[in-house]
Amino acid sequence: MFGLIKSLVKDHLYTLKSTKFDTEGFIEDVLAKSRRLQEQYSPFIAINDSANAEGAGGMLYGLPVSVKDNICTRGLQTTAGSRILEGYVPPFDATAVAKVRQVGGIVIGKTAMDEFGFGTFATTCAYGVPKNPFDKDRSCGGSSGGAACVTAAADFPHIALAQSTGGSITAPAAFTGTVGLTPTYGRVSRYGLIDFSNSMDKIGVISRCVYDSALMLSVMSGYDPLDSTSSAMPSQDYTKYMTDSLVGVRIAVPREYFSDVVDRRISERVMDALAQLEDCGATYESVSLATTKYAIAAYYLIAVSEASTNLAKYCGLRYGLHDSIDGNFDAYFSKVRSEGFGEEAKRRIILGTFARLAGFRDAYYLKALKVRTKIIEEFKEVFRKFDVIATPSMPILPPRFSEIERMAPIEKYNVDLLTTAPNMAGVPTLSVPTGTVGGLPSGMQLIADHFREDALVKVGSVCEGLKWK
Amino acid sequence: MEVMIGLEVHCQLDTKSKLFCSDSTDHHGKPPNADTCPICLGFPGSKPKVNKKAIDYAIMIGMALNCKIAERMWFSRKTYFYPDLPKNFQITQYEVPVASDGYLNVGSSRIRIRRVHIEEDPARLVHMGGDITSAEYVLIDYNRSGTPLAEIVTEPDFKNTKDVRAFLQKLASMLEHLGVYDSSEEGSLRIDANVSIEGGERVEVKNISGFENVEKALNYEIVRQNGMRRMEVEVERETRHFDAESRTTKSLRKKETEDEYGYIFEPDLPEIHINGNWMENVRSAMPELPDQRVARFVREYGLTDYSAGVIVYTDKRLADFFEGCCRIYGRPAEVANWTINYLLKSLNWRSERIGASKVREETFVELLQMIDSGEITERYAKELIKEYVDSGESPRKIVGMEGDGGAAPLEEAVAKVAAENRAAVEELRAGKGEVMGFLIGRVLAETGKRGDPKAIREAIMNYLNGPEAGMPR
């Protein structure tokens, strides 16, 4: 069954190696197509008009790559989706981007996202909301919405560099029928990633197929002396774990991830997938991850606490949005921050500042960290007996923008129900499409133990061959 | 009313590069903002990386202050908005500092050390057109941003400003002995002092540079608080700024408590484990500490505890200077006497430390040798030393007795004195020896107290026996 989803990327890279290729013409064509995508779906914040291919002979030579706008690109505007960084051109490449460029990847543009990653629907972006290629009235998911949008809509070979803190890769991958790989925390250097919640931020991939995600992970992962939290474990070629047999693979199915809150049509697709995986040699078993019910609260407390300190630096003094200098420092930065931050950013700054203040720090911030430890322990316990955990990716199908507008903040946060626990535990996840439900994509989330992306690629590659009723 | 003083001493650690990036900490001859990069400017996406040398240095300081060294420690973010902080938070240590629960003995009192922690120095602010409260605008120099600091926090164990001064001197000497601190850098030691008077609130005077200023600031603050007590005005908890020019303190803000900084763990830096091996490496690299050096001075040079203490605790360079002089000259008791009683006084009078002065071992020894050989009197040497400290010239050159140019002025002076004191000269000639002292004194006055009484006596006798004697000038 392996190989049913054809990797455009693989074919493209193969063609490049074996024939003479007009790189300039190709890039021009890709940029023109990107501009058309922008008109249709607005997935980009910036298109790189001076895109070029460096790193001749590298393993990604000639491959168009889009980069989520919170990942720094030297010489190309990087705003993290926020007006407060409008016009900011980083003087350096994020390590992940540098690695991609070194092996010939072509940065074609910066993709739209919720401001600083603060959202599940890519609707809080200061530069336009990406529209779902399946239905333009619906969300692409967030916060890596632009990345998923380009991936789903592009008819040229392309891989997206995305990023997740609490589900920002899984959500848009599920909503757009694409593959989203969120690596283990520390697997890919965060140097050059604009911080949201440093203890949970991970650079990952959104792609058309599992092979492409595995390929990009192989390029990006590895120790980086510039990021003290990056792992010393050597990188490897993750594409070699592509397989068509799951003999001996044990899958855990946590009850808490199939509750009534989850759209039944989505969980049924996961159960259908599990039955088919069993036919490929895997076994599955129901387990309990009881701490899951605390995950959203704990996740948001940690995330906003860290985010509120990370956002302190944006004060219109050294980069990004400026204003005429009058009044004292306090008056000036208050003015710039009032203008530059969107509503959700302000909400999270206030929440985060509150959660770490005197008198609340113990009850909120520190307690949330203890819950995280519990959640990690619980995952570790499951992975003693199982290779992967399978859950639905998102509890809902891609919602209409009009529906999102009516949601209260807490309702939006609750949509992260299935992704916050693995994300705060720092374990890797892979979201794979499970066909469409009523014309809208749904997805299955696979979770593995720390640094076991190999298990995700293995199971994920088999999932690509599954049939949907 | 009992005074209670506690100190927070910020010591810039003399590492080659900054605490979290590889920029140089040596900005000599460089314009503002030359030693900066995306990390110490807090650019989006940049991440800190710990300079292990700074931790080594902080461990050393902790050990020298008899502290417990943390086996596990981490960094935290202290959030407050201020233009000198590029990230608007400072990476520092909160829950677990690198070292804690130590002490430093100063004279007969023991000052307890609460903690020693590592943090990054903010940028330097230059207030234009006024001081911190009145400036029109502020310039920011990020060269200093990210310089490693060790913050040494004492318990409020000081009862008076003299103890504070002695503590700071000994601490500075200790830091210099450890080789972790460069005293020649301006602002390399900055002090926050907490002062309270029995029954009153605690007032923090922030960011004082220089030991003398600490004393002035504390004296002012004690007088101010005492005055308020007498007027029955309540002393409020607040943060004040010391203005070195007016020697007063000004209110900056009502004091925030530590909890209001909203500390979180620094998520970009993993926990640091200081294992036995690391500790052993640091311990074995520990140089001789001031207390050990004092003991050695007593043992090797036969100094009193007091003398050895003055020399060593004042300044490491002074102790080095003393040993250097002893190597050239021998006679440690003489070197110590002249160093403590005269050299140090002259330096203090000029508010100068020996390292920054023009005093050199060779020239200082020359002065001692001139006394030995009778070229100058001790009394004159005490005067000469001031001029020597001022100019740094060779003492012989100052005296002007180098070569044969030395003889003529003395003879001229004798002739002048004899002409002016004919009666005394006659008495001397008549055998009244007691007037000799008077004449020598007059000659000394004439030569500006230069000259050896023995030589003067000889010159006077020569004069009596010489051709011009008795002749009117």
JSON list of C-alpha atoms in Angstrom, two decimals, chain A residues 11-164:
[
{"chain": "A", "resi": 11, "resn": "ASP", "atom": "CA", "xyz": [9.57, 13.48, -8.10]},
{"chain": "A", "resi": 12, "resn": "HIS", "atom": "CA", "xyz": [10.67, 17.08, -8.42]},
{"chain": "A", "resi": 13, "resn": "LEU", "atom": "CA", "xyz": [13.95, 16.54, -6.62]},
{"chain": "A", "resi": 14, "resn": "TYR", "atom": "CA", "xyz": [14.53, 13.40, -8.69]},
{"chain": "A", "resi": 15, "resn": "THR", "atom": "CA", "xyz": [13.88, 15.29, -11.93]},
{"chain": "A", "resi": 16, "resn": "LEU", "atom": "CA", "xyz": [16.22, 18.08, -10.86]},
{"chain": "A", "resi": 17, "resn": "LYS", "atom": "CA", "xyz": [19.03, 15.63, -10.27]},
{"chain": "A", "resi": 18, "resn": "SER", "atom": "CA", "xyz": [18.57, 13.75, -13.51]},
{"chain": "A", "resi": 19, "resn": "THR", "atom": "CA", "xyz": [17.90, 16.48, -16.05]},
{"chain": "A", "resi": 20, "resn": "LYS", "atom": "CA", "xyz": [18.99, 19.97, -16.97]},
{"chain": "A", "resi": 21, "resn": "PHE", "atom": "CA", "xyz": [16.64, 22.32, -15.28]},
{"chain": "A", "resi": 22, "resn": "ASP", "atom": "CA", "xyz": [15.78, 25.96, -15.78]},
{"chain": "A", "resi": 23, "resn": "THR", "atom": "CA", "xyz": [15.93, 27.07, -12.14]},
{"chain": "A", "resi": 24, "resn": "GLU", "atom": "CA", "xyz": [15.15, 30.71, -12.81]},
{"chain": "A", "resi": 25, "resn": "GLY", "atom": "CA", "xyz": [12.16, 29.91, -14.96]},
{"chain": "A", "resi": 26, "resn": "PHE", "atom": "CA", "xyz": [10.91, 27.46, -12.37]},
{"chain": "A", "resi": 27, "resn": "ILE", "atom": "CA", "xyz": [11.18, 29.97, -9.55]},
{"chain": "A", "resi": 28, "resn": "GLU", "atom": "CA", "xyz": [9.42, 32.62, -11.61]},
{"chain": "A", "resi": 29, "resn": "ASP", "atom": "CA", "xyz": [6.61, 30.20, -12.31]},
{"chain": "A", "resi": 30, "resn": "VAL", "atom": "CA", "xyz": [6.33, 29.24, -8.63]},
{"chain": "A", "resi": 31, "resn": "LEU", "atom": "CA", "xyz": [6.24, 32.88, -7.53]},
{"chain": "A", "resi": 32, "resn": "ALA", "atom": "CA", "xyz": [3.56, 33.66, -10.11]},
{"chain": "A", "resi": 33, "resn": "LYS", "atom": "CA", "xyz": [1.51, 30.74, -8.84]},
{"chain": "A", "resi": 34, "resn": "SER", "atom": "CA", "xyz": [2.08, 31.88, -5.27]},
{"chain": "A", "resi": 35, "resn": "ARG", "atom": "CA", "xyz": [0.73, 35.31, -6.13]},
{"chain": "A", "resi": 36, "resn": "ARG", "atom": "CA", "xyz": [-2.37, 33.69, -7.60]},
{"chain": "A", "resi": 37, "resn": "LEU", "atom": "CA", "xyz": [-2.75, 31.61, -4.41]},
{"chain": "A", "resi": 38, "resn": "GLN", "atom": "CA", "xyz": [-2.48, 34.82, -2.45]},
{"chain": "A", "resi": 39, "resn": "GLU", "atom": "CA", "xyz": [-5.31, 36.37, -4.45]},
{"chain": "A", "resi": 40, "resn": "GLN", "atom": "CA", "xyz": [-7.50, 33.33, -3.90]},
{"chain": "A", "resi": 41, "resn": "TYR", "atom": "CA", "xyz": [-6.73, 32.33, -0.30]},
{"chain": "A", "resi": 42, "resn": "SER", "atom": "CA", "xyz": [-4.33, 34.94, 1.16]},
{"chain": "A", "resi": 43, "resn": "PRO", "atom": "CA", "xyz": [-1.96, 32.43, 2.81]},
{"chain": "A", "resi": 44, "resn": "PHE", "atom": "CA", "xyz": [1.10, 34.72, 2.65]},
{"chain": "A", "resi": 45, "resn": "ILE", "atom": "CA", "xyz": [2.24, 37.76, 4.59]},
{"chain": "A", "resi": 46, "resn": "ALA", "atom": "CA", "xyz": [5.17, 38.25, 2.23]},
{"chain": "A", "resi": 47, "resn": "ILE", "atom": "CA", "xyz": [6.18, 36.64, -1.05]},
{"chain": "A", "resi": 48, "resn": "ASN", "atom": "CA", "xyz": [9.91, 36.55, -1.60]},
{"chain": "A", "resi": 49, "resn": "ASP", "atom": "CA", "xyz": [10.33, 38.30, -4.94]},
{"chain": "A", "resi": 50, "resn": "SER", "atom": "CA", "xyz": [14.07, 37.76, -4.83]},
{"chain": "A", "resi": 51, "resn": "ALA", "atom": "CA", "xyz": [13.79, 34.03, -4.13]},
{"chain": "A", "resi": 52, "resn": "ASN", "atom": "CA", "xyz": [16.74, 32.09, -5.42]},
{"chain": "A", "resi": 53, "resn": "ALA", "atom": "CA", "xyz": [18.26, 28.67, -5.10]},
{"chain": "A", "resi": 54, "resn": "GLU", "atom": "CA", "xyz": [21.49, 28.42, -3.17]},
{"chain": "A", "resi": 55, "resn": "GLY", "atom": "CA", "xyz": [23.16, 25.21, -2.10]},
{"chain": "A", "resi": 56, "resn": "ALA", "atom": "CA", "xyz": [23.52, 23.57, -5.51]},
{"chain": "A", "resi": 57, "resn": "GLY", "atom": "CA", "xyz": [23.66, 19.80, -5.21]},
{"chain": "A", "resi": 58, "resn": "GLY", "atom": "CA", "xyz": [22.03, 19.88, -1.76]},
{"chain": "A", "resi": 59, "resn": "MET", "atom": "CA", "xyz": [19.31, 17.39, -0.91]},
{"chain": "A", "resi": 60, "resn": "LEU", "atom": "CA", "xyz": [16.56, 20.00, -1.29]},
{"chain": "A", "resi": 61, "resn": "TYR", "atom": "CA", "xyz": [18.13, 21.85, -4.21]},
{"chain": "A", "resi": 62, "resn": "GLY", "atom": "CA", "xyz": [15.40, 23.61, -6.18]},
{"chain": "A", "resi": 63, "resn": "LEU", "atom": "CA", "xyz": [12.58, 22.87, -3.74]},
{"chain": "A", "resi": 64, "resn": "PRO", "atom": "CA", "xyz": [10.13, 25.71, -2.94]},
{"chain": "A", "resi": 65, "resn": "VAL", "atom": "CA", "xyz": [9.72, 26.10, 0.80]},
{"chain": "A", "resi": 66, "resn": "SER", "atom": "CA", "xyz": [7.38, 28.46, 2.62]},
{"chain": "A", "resi": 67, "resn": "VAL", "atom": "CA", "xyz": [8.25, 29.64, 6.10]},
{"chain": "A", "resi": 68, "resn": "LYS", "atom": "CA", "xyz": [5.80, 30.51, 8.83]},
{"chain": "A", "resi": 69, "resn": "ASP", "atom": "CA", "xyz": [6.14, 34.18, 9.61]},
{"chain": "A", "resi": 70, "resn": "ASN", "atom": "CA", "xyz": [7.39, 33.69, 13.17]},
{"chain": "A", "resi": 71, "resn": "ILE", "atom": "CA", "xyz": [10.57, 32.03, 11.88]},
{"chain": "A", "resi": 72, "resn": "CYS", "atom": "CA", "xyz": [13.28, 34.58, 11.12]},
{"chain": "A", "resi": 73, "resn": "THR", "atom": "CA", "xyz": [14.48, 34.89, 7.54]},
{"chain": "A", "resi": 74, "resn": "ARG", "atom": "CA", "xyz": [17.48, 37.08, 6.83]},
{"chain": "A", "resi": 75, "resn": "GLY", "atom": "CA", "xyz": [16.60, 39.93, 4.52]},
{"chain": "A", "resi": 76, "resn": "LEU", "atom": "CA", "xyz": [12.91, 39.00, 4.38]},
{"chain": "A", "resi": 77, "resn": "GLN", "atom": "CA", "xyz": [10.28, 40.68, 6.55]},
{"chain": "A", "resi": 78, "resn": "THR", "atom": "CA", "xyz": [9.31, 38.62, 9.60]},
{"chain": "A", "resi": 79, "resn": "THR", "atom": "CA", "xyz": [6.36, 39.82, 11.68]},
{"chain": "A", "resi": 80, "resn": "ALA", "atom": "CA", "xyz": [4.99, 36.77, 13.51]},
{"chain": "A", "resi": 81, "resn": "GLY", "atom": "CA", "xyz": [1.64, 37.94, 12.19]},
{"chain": "A", "resi": 82, "resn": "SER", "atom": "CA", "xyz": [1.74, 41.05, 14.35]},
{"chain": "A", "resi": 83, "resn": "ARG", "atom": "CA", "xyz": [1.55, 44.68, 13.40]},
{"chain": "A", "resi": 84, "resn": "ILE", "atom": "CA", "xyz": [4.05, 45.48, 16.11]},
{"chain": "A", "resi": 85, "resn": "LEU", "atom": "CA", "xyz": [6.77, 43.87, 13.97]},
{"chain": "A", "resi": 86, "resn": "GLU", "atom": "CA", "xyz": [5.64, 45.45, 10.72]},
{"chain": "A", "resi": 87, "resn": "GLY", "atom": "CA", "xyz": [8.63, 46.09, 8.48]},
{"chain": "A", "resi": 88, "resn": "TYR", "atom": "CA", "xyz": [11.02, 44.13, 10.67]},
{"chain": "A", "resi": 89, "resn": "VAL", "atom": "CA", "xyz": [13.72, 42.48, 8.54]},
{"chain": "A", "resi": 90, "resn": "PRO", "atom": "CA", "xyz": [15.82, 40.11, 10.64]},
{"chain": "A", "resi": 91, "resn": "PRO", "atom": "CA", "xyz": [19.60, 40.34, 10.33]},
{"chain": "A", "resi": 92, "resn": "PHE", "atom": "CA", "xyz": [19.91, 36.57, 10.64]},
{"chain": "A", "resi": 93, "resn": "ASP", "atom": "CA", "xyz": [18.29, 33.31, 9.54]},
{"chain": "A", "resi": 94, "resn": "ALA", "atom": "CA", "xyz": [16.70, 30.96, 12.01]},
{"chain": "A", "resi": 95, "resn": "THR", "atom": "CA", "xyz": [18.88, 27.85, 12.26]},
{"chain": "A", "resi": 96, "resn": "ALA", "atom": "CA", "xyz": [16.13, 25.76, 10.64]},
{"chain": "A", "resi": 97, "resn": "VAL", "atom": "CA", "xyz": [15.91, 28.18, 7.70]},
{"chain": "A", "resi": 98, "resn": "ALA", "atom": "CA", "xyz": [19.69, 28.31, 7.36]},
{"chain": "A", "resi": 99, "resn": "LYS", "atom": "CA", "xyz": [19.78, 24.51, 7.20]},
{"chain": "A", "resi": 100, "resn": "VAL", "atom": "CA", "xyz": [17.09, 24.44, 4.52]},
{"chain": "A", "resi": 101, "resn": "ARG", "atom": "CA", "xyz": [18.86, 27.12, 2.49]},
{"chain": "A", "resi": 102, "resn": "GLN", "atom": "CA", "xyz": [22.19, 25.36, 2.82]},
{"chain": "A", "resi": 103, "resn": "VAL", "atom": "CA", "xyz": [20.84, 22.28, 1.06]},
{"chain": "A", "resi": 104, "resn": "GLY", "atom": "CA", "xyz": [19.19, 24.25, -1.72]},
{"chain": "A", "resi": 105, "resn": "GLY", "atom": "CA", "xyz": [15.67, 24.96, -0.43]},
{"chain": "A", "resi": 106, "resn": "ILE", "atom": "CA", "xyz": [14.12, 28.10, -1.96]},
{"chain": "A", "resi": 107, "resn": "VAL", "atom": "CA", "xyz": [12.28, 30.36, 0.50]},
{"chain": "A", "resi": 108, "resn": "ILE", "atom": "CA", "xyz": [9.30, 31.53, -1.54]},
{"chain": "A", "resi": 109, "resn": "GLY", "atom": "CA", "xyz": [7.48, 33.47, 1.15]},
{"chain": "A", "resi": 110, "resn": "LYS", "atom": "CA", "xyz": [6.32, 33.95, 4.70]},
{"chain": "A", "resi": 111, "resn": "THR", "atom": "CA", "xyz": [3.01, 32.38, 5.64]},
{"chain": "A", "resi": 112, "resn": "ALA", "atom": "CA", "xyz": [0.14, 33.88, 7.56]},
{"chain": "A", "resi": 113, "resn": "MET", "atom": "CA", "xyz": [-0.47, 32.99, 11.17]},
{"chain": "A", "resi": 114, "resn": "ASP", "atom": "CA", "xyz": [-2.33, 34.06, 14.24]},
{"chain": "A", "resi": 115, "resn": "GLU", "atom": "CA", "xyz": [-0.51, 36.95, 15.85]},
{"chain": "A", "resi": 116, "resn": "PHE", "atom": "CA", "xyz": [2.49, 35.37, 17.64]},
{"chain": "A", "resi": 117, "resn": "GLY", "atom": "CA", "xyz": [0.70, 32.01, 17.32]},
{"chain": "A", "resi": 118, "resn": "PHE", "atom": "CA", "xyz": [-2.19, 33.11, 19.53]},
{"chain": "A", "resi": 119, "resn": "GLY", "atom": "CA", "xyz": [-5.05, 31.22, 17.95]},
{"chain": "A", "resi": 120, "resn": "THR", "atom": "CA", "xyz": [-6.46, 27.96, 16.61]},
{"chain": "A", "resi": 121, "resn": "PHE", "atom": "CA", "xyz": [-8.08, 29.36, 13.45]},
{"chain": "A", "resi": 122, "resn": "ALA", "atom": "CA", "xyz": [-5.53, 31.78, 11.92]},
{"chain": "A", "resi": 123, "resn": "THR", "atom": "CA", "xyz": [-8.11, 34.53, 12.32]},
{"chain": "A", "resi": 124, "resn": "THR", "atom": "CA", "xyz": [-6.05, 36.89, 14.51]},
{"chain": "A", "resi": 125, "resn": "CYS", "atom": "CA", "xyz": [-3.44, 37.62, 11.85]},
{"chain": "A", "resi": 126, "resn": "ALA", "atom": "CA", "xyz": [-2.79, 41.35, 11.35]},
{"chain": "A", "resi": 127, "resn": "TYR", "atom": "CA", "xyz": [-2.20, 40.87, 7.62]},
{"chain": "A", "resi": 128, "resn": "GLY", "atom": "CA", "xyz": [-5.21, 38.99, 6.34]},
{"chain": "A", "resi": 129, "resn": "VAL", "atom": "CA", "xyz": [-6.86, 35.66, 7.16]},
{"chain": "A", "resi": 130, "resn": "PRO", "atom": "CA", "xyz": [-5.99, 32.60, 5.05]},
{"chain": "A", "resi": 131, "resn": "LYS", "atom": "CA", "xyz": [-9.05, 30.84, 3.60]},
{"chain": "A", "resi": 132, "resn": "ASN", "atom": "CA", "xyz": [-9.58, 27.11, 3.49]},
{"chain": "A", "resi": 133, "resn": "PRO", "atom": "CA", "xyz": [-9.08, 25.76, -0.03]},
{"chain": "A", "resi": 134, "resn": "PHE", "atom": "CA", "xyz": [-11.89, 23.24, 0.64]},
{"chain": "A", "resi": 135, "resn": "ASP", "atom": "CA", "xyz": [-14.35, 26.05, 1.42]},
{"chain": "A", "resi": 136, "resn": "LYS", "atom": "CA", "xyz": [-13.29, 29.65, 1.39]},
{"chain": "A", "resi": 137, "resn": "ASP", "atom": "CA", "xyz": [-15.80, 30.54, 4.10]},
{"chain": "A", "resi": 138, "resn": "ARG", "atom": "CA", "xyz": [-13.99, 28.26, 6.51]},
{"chain": "A", "resi": 139, "resn": "SER", "atom": "CA", "xyz": [-10.84, 28.47, 8.56]},
{"chain": "A", "resi": 140, "resn": "CYS", "atom": "CA", "xyz": [-7.57, 26.78, 7.60]},
{"chain": "A", "resi": 141, "resn": "GLY", "atom": "CA", "xyz": [-6.92, 26.20, 11.28]},
{"chain": "A", "resi": 142, "resn": "GLY", "atom": "CA", "xyz": [-4.13, 27.87, 13.19]},
{"chain": "A", "resi": 143, "resn": "SER", "atom": "CA", "xyz": [-1.92, 29.17, 14.08]},
{"chain": "A", "resi": 144, "resn": "SER", "atom": "CA", "xyz": [0.09, 27.80, 11.10]},
{"chain": "A", "resi": 145, "resn": "GLY", "atom": "CA", "xyz": [-2.91, 28.49, 8.84]},
{"chain": "A", "resi": 146, "resn": "GLY", "atom": "CA", "xyz": [-1.00, 30.05, 5.95]},
{"chain": "A", "resi": 147, "resn": "ALA", "atom": "CA", "xyz": [1.46, 27.14, 5.89]},
{"chain": "A", "resi": 148, "resn": "ALA", "atom": "CA", "xyz": [-1.35, 24.58, 5.64]},
{"chain": "A", "resi": 149, "resn": "CYS", "atom": "CA", "xyz": [-3.22, 26.67, 3.10]},
{"chain": "A", "resi": 150, "resn": "VAL", "atom": "CA", "xyz": [-0.26, 26.88, 0.70]},
{"chain": "A", "resi": 151, "resn": "THR", "atom": "CA", "xyz": [0.44, 23.18, 1.19]},
{"chain": "A", "resi": 152, "resn": "ALA", "atom": "CA", "xyz": [-3.13, 22.17, 0.40]},
{"chain": "A", "resi": 153, "resn": "ALA", "atom": "CA", "xyz": [-3.65, 24.54, -2.53]},
{"chain": "A", "resi": 154, "resn": "ALA", "atom": "CA", "xyz": [-0.27, 24.62, -4.29]},
{"chain": "A", "resi": 155, "resn": "ASP", "atom": "CA", "xyz": [0.02, 22.59, -7.48]},
{"chain": "A", "resi": 156, "resn": "PHE", "atom": "CA", "xyz": [3.79, 22.85, -7.37]},
{"chain": "A", "resi": 157, "resn": "PRO", "atom": "CA", "xyz": [6.19, 20.83, -5.22]},
{"chain": "A", "resi": 158, "resn": "HIS", "atom": "CA", "xyz": [6.44, 22.56, -1.85]},
{"chain": "A", "resi": 159, "resn": "ILE", "atom": "CA", "xyz": [7.00, 21.94, 1.85]},
{"chain": "A", "resi": 160, "resn": "ALA", "atom": "CA", "xyz": [6.00, 24.36, 4.62]},
{"chain": "A", "resi": 161, "resn": "LEU", "atom": "CA", "xyz": [8.04, 25.18, 7.68]},
{"chain": "A", "resi": 162, "resn": "ALA", "atom": "CA", "xyz": [5.46, 25.49, 10.42]},
{"chain": "A", "resi": 163, "resn": "GLN", "atom": "CA", "xyz": [5.53, 25.77, 14.19]},
{"chain": "A", "resi": 164, "resn": "SER", "atom": "CA", "xyz": [3.47, 24.54, 17.09]}
]
